[in-house]
PDB file of C-alpha atoms in Angstrom:
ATOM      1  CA  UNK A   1      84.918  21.120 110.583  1.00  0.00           C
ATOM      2  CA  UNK A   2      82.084  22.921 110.079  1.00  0.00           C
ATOM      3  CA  UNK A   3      81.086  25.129 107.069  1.00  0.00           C
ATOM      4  CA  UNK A   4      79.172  27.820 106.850  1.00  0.00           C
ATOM      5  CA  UNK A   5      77.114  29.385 104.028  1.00  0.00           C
ATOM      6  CA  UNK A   6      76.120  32.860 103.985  1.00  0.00           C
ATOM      7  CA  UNK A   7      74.949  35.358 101.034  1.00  0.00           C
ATOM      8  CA  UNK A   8      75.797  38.999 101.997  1.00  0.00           C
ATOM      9  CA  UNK A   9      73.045  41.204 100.832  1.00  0.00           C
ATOM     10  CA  UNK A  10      74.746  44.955 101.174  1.00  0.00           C
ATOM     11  CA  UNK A  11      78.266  45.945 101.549  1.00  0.00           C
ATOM     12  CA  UNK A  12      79.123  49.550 102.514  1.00  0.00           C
ATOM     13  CA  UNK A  13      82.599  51.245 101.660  1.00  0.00           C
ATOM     14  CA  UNK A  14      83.692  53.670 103.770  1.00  0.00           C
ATOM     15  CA  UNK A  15      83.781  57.517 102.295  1.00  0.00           C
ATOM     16  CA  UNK A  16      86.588  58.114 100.311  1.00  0.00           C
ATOM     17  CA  UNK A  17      88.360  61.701 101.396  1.00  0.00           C
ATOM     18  CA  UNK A  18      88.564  63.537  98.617  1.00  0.00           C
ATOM     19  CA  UNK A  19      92.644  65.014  97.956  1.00  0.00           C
ATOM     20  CA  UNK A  20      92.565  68.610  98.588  1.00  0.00           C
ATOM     21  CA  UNK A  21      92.933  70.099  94.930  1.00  0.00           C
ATOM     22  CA  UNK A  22      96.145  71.473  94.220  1.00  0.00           C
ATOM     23  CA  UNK A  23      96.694  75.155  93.792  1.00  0.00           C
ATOM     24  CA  UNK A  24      96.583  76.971  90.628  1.00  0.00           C
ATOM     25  CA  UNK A  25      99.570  79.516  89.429  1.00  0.00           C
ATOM     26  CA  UNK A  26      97.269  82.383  89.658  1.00  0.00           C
ATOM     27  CA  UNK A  27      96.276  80.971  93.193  1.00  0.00           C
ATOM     28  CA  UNK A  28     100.186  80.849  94.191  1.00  0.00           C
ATOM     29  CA  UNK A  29     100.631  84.408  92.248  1.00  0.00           C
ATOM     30  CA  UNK A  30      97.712  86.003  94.109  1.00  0.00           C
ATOM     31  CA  UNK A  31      99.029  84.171  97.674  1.00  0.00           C
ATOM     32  CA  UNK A  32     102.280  85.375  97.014  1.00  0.00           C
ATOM     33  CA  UNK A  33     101.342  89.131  96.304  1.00  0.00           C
ATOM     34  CA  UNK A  34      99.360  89.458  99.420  1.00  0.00           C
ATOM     35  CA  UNK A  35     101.950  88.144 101.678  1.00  0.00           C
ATOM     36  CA  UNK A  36     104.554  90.992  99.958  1.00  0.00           C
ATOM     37  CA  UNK A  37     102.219  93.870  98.382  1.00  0.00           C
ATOM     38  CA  UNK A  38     105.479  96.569  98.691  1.00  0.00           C
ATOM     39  CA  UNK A  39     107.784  93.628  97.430  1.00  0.00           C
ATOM     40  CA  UNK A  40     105.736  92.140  94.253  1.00  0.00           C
ATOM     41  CA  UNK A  41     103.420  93.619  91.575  1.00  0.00           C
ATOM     42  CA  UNK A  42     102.291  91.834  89.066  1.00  0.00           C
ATOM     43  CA  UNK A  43     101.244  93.380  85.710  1.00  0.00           C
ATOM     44  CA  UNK A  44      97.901  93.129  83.782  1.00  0.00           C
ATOM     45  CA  UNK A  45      99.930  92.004  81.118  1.00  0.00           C
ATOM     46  CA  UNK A  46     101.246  89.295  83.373  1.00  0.00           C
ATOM     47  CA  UNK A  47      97.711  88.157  84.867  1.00  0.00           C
ATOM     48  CA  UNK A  48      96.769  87.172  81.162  1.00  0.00           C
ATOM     49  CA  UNK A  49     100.119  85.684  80.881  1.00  0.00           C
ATOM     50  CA  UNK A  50      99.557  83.775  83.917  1.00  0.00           C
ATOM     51  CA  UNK A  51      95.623  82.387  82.986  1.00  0.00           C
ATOM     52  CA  UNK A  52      96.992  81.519  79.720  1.00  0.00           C
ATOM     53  CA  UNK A  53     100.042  79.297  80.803  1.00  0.00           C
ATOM     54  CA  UNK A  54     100.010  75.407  80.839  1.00  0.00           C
ATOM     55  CA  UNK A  55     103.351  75.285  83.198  1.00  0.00           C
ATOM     56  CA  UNK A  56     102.925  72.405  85.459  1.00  0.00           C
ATOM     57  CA  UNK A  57     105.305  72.819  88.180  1.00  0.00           C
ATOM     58  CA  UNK A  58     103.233  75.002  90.578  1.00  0.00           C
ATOM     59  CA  UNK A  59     105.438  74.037  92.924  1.00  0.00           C
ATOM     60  CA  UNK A  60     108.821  75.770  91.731  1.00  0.00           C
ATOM     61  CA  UNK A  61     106.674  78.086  90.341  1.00  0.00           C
ATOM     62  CA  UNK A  62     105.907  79.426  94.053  1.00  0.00           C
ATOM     63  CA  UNK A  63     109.298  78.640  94.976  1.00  0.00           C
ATOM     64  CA  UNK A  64     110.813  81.250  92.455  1.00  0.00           C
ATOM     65  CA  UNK A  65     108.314  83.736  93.494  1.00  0.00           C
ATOM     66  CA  UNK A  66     109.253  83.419  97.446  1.00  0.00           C
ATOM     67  CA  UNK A  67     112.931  83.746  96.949  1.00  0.00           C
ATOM     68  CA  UNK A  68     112.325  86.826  94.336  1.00  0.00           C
ATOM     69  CA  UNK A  69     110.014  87.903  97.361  1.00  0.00           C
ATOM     70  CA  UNK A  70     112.766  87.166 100.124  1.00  0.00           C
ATOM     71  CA  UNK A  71     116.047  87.022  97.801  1.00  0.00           C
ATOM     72  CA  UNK A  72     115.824  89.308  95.057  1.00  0.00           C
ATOM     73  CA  UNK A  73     113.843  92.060  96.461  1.00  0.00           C
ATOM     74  CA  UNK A  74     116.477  92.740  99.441  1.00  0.00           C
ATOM     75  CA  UNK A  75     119.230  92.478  96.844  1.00  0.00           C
ATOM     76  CA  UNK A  76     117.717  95.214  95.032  1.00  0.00           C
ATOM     77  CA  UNK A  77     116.624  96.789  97.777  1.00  0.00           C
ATOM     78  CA  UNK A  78     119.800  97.638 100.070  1.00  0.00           C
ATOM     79  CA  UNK A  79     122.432  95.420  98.339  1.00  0.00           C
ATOM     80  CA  UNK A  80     122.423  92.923 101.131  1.00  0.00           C
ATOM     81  CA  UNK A  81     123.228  89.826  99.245  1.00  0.00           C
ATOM     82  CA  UNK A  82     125.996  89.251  95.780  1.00  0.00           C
ATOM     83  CA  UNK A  83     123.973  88.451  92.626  1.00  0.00           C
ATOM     84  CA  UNK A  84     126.208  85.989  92.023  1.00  0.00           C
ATOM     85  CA  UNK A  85     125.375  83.855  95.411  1.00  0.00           C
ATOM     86  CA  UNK A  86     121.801  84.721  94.862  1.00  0.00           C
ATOM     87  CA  UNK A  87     122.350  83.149  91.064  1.00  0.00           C
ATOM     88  CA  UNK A  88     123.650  79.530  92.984  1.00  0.00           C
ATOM     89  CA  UNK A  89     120.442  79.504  95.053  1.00  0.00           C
ATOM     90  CA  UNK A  90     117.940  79.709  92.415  1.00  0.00           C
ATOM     91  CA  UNK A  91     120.077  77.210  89.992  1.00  0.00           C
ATOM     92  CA  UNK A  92     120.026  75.089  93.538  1.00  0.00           C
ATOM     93  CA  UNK A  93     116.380  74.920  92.708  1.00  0.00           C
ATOM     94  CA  UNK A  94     116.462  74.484  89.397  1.00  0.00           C
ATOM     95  CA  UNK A  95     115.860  78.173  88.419  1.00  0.00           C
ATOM     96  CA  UNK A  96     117.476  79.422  86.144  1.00  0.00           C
ATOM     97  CA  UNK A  97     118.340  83.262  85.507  1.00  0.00           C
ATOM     98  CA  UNK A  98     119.217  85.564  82.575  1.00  0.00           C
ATOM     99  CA  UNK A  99     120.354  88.774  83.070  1.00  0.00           C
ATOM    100  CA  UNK A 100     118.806  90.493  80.207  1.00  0.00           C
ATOM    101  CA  UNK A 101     117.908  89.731  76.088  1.00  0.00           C
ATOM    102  CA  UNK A 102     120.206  90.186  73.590  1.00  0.00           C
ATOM    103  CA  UNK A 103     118.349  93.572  72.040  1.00  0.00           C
ATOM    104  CA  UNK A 104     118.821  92.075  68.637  1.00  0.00           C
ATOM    105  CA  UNK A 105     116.213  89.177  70.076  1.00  0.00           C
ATOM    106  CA  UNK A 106     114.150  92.087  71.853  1.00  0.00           C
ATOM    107  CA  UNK A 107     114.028  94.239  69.035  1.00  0.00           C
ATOM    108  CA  UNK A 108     112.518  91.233  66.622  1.00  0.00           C
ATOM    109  CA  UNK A 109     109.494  90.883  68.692  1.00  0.00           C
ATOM    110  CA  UNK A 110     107.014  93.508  70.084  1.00  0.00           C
ATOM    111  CA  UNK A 111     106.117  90.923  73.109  1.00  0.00           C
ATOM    112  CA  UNK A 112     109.210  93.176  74.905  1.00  0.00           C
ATOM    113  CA  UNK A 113     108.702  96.619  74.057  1.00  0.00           C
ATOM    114  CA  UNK A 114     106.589  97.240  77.697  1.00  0.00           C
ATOM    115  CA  UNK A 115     105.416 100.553  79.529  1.00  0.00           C
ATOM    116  CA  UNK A 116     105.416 100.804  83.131  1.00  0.00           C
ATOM    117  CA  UNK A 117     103.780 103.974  84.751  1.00  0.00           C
ATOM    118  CA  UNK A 118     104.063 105.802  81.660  1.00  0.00           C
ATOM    119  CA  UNK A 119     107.802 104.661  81.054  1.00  0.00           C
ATOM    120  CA  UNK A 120     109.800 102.425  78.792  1.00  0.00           C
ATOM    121  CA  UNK A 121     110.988  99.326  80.796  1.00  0.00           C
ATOM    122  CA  UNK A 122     113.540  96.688  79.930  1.00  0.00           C
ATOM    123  CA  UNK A 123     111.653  92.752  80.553  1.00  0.00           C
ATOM    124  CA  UNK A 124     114.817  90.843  79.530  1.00  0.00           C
ATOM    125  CA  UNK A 125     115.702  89.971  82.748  1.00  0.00           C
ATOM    126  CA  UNK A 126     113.948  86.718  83.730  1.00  0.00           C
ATOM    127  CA  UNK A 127     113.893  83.697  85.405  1.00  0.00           C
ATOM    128  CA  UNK A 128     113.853  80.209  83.561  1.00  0.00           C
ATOM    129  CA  UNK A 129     111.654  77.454  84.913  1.00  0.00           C
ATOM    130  CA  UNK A 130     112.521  74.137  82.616  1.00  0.00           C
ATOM    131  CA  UNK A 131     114.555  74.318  79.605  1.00  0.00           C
ATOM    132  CA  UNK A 132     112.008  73.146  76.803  1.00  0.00           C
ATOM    133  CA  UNK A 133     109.812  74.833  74.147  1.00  0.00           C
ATOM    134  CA  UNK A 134     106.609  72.298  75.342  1.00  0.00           C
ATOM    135  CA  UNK A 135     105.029  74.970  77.746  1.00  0.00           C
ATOM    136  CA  UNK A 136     104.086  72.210  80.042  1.00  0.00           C
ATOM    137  CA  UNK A 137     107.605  71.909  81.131  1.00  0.00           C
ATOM    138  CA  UNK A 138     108.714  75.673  80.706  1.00  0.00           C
ATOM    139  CA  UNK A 139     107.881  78.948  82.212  1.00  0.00           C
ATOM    140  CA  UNK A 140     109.451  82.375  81.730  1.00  0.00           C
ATOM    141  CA  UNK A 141     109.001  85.445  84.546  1.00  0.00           C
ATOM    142  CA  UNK A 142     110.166  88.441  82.911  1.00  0.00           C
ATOM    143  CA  UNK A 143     110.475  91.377  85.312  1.00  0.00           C
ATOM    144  CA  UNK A 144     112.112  94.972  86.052  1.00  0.00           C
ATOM    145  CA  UNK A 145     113.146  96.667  89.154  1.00  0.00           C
ATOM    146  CA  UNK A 146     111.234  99.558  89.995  1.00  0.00           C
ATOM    147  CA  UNK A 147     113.337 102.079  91.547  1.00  0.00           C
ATOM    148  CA  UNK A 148     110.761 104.582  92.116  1.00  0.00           C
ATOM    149  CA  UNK A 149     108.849 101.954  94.175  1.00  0.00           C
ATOM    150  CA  UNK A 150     110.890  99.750  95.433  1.00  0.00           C
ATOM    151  CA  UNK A 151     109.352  96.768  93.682  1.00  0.00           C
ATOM    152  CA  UNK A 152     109.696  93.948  91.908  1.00  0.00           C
ATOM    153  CA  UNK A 153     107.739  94.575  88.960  1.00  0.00           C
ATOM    154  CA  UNK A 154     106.386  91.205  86.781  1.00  0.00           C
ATOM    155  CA  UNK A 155     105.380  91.892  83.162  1.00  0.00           C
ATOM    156  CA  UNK A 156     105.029  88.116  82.145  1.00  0.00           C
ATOM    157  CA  UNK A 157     104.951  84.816  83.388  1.00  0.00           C
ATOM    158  CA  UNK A 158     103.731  82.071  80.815  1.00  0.00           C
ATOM    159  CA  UNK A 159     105.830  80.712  77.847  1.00  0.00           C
ATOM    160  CA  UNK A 160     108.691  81.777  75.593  1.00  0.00           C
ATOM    161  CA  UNK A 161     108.181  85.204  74.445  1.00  0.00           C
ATOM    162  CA  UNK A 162     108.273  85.358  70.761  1.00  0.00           C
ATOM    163  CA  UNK A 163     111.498  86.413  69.400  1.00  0.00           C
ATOM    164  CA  UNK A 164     110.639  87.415  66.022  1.00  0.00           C
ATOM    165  CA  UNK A 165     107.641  89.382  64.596  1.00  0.00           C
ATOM    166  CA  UNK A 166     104.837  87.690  63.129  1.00  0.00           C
TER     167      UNK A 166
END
């Protein structure tokens, strides 16, 4: 058999496509507020929130804020769905939801106490994304309904709120 001996002098790789970068909570937030402008505001006070959060999961972080879009908004709207099947679908999705904050926990923090349109609001209604203090793994959307507007009205999405003063 015959042998042959060669010395390669260039090899060339092929281009490497480059993984389309994920999206960025404010990316889904600002996404998600176009597509329903008379369903979802979101706050200044939120925004910040929002820059300043280290949540990972983008991905249930856009899914909570399509079903509060497409879920929440028509329950508050016209009634059309029970809170407590609407409840079952977010936990589904691992999304968890408190109805409001004890005011004792409210009243020890000033991260609550919130004005919308010149009016006193109540934030402790949320949803709960993750169950841990590490802020990588847990995210908190505090909202109201506005009845005036019709709108679902978010005041903060980032960590825990504080629940005492200092």
């Amino acid at each position: 058999a015959m042998v042959e001996v060669c010395e390669i002098e260039h090899v060339t790789l092929p281009e490497m496509e480059k993984a389309p970068a994920a999206p960025t909570l404010t990316e889904v937030a600002a996404r998600h507020l176009a597509r329903y402008p008379e369903r979802l505001v979101l706050t200044s006070s939120a925004s910040r929130s929002l820059k300043q959060c280290a949540y990972k999961d983008v991905e249930r972080f856009e899914v909570c804020l399509e079903m509060m879009a497409t879920k929440l908004w028509p329950l508050y709207h016209g009634g059309k769905e029970r809170m407590h099947d609407l409840i079952a679908d977010f936990e589904a999705r691992s999304i968890g939801f408190a109805g409001g904050t004890a005011a004792t926990t409210q009243g020890r923090s000033n991260d609550y106490n919130r004005t919308y349109k010149g009016r006193p609001v109540d934030i402790g209604r949320h949803f709960k994304l993750g169950t841990a203090w590490d802020p990588t793994l847990t995210m908190r959307i505090h909202f109201h309904w506005d009845e005036q507007d019709r709108q679902i009205v978010i005041h903060h999405a980032g960590e825990h709120l504080k629940t005492t003063l200092g």
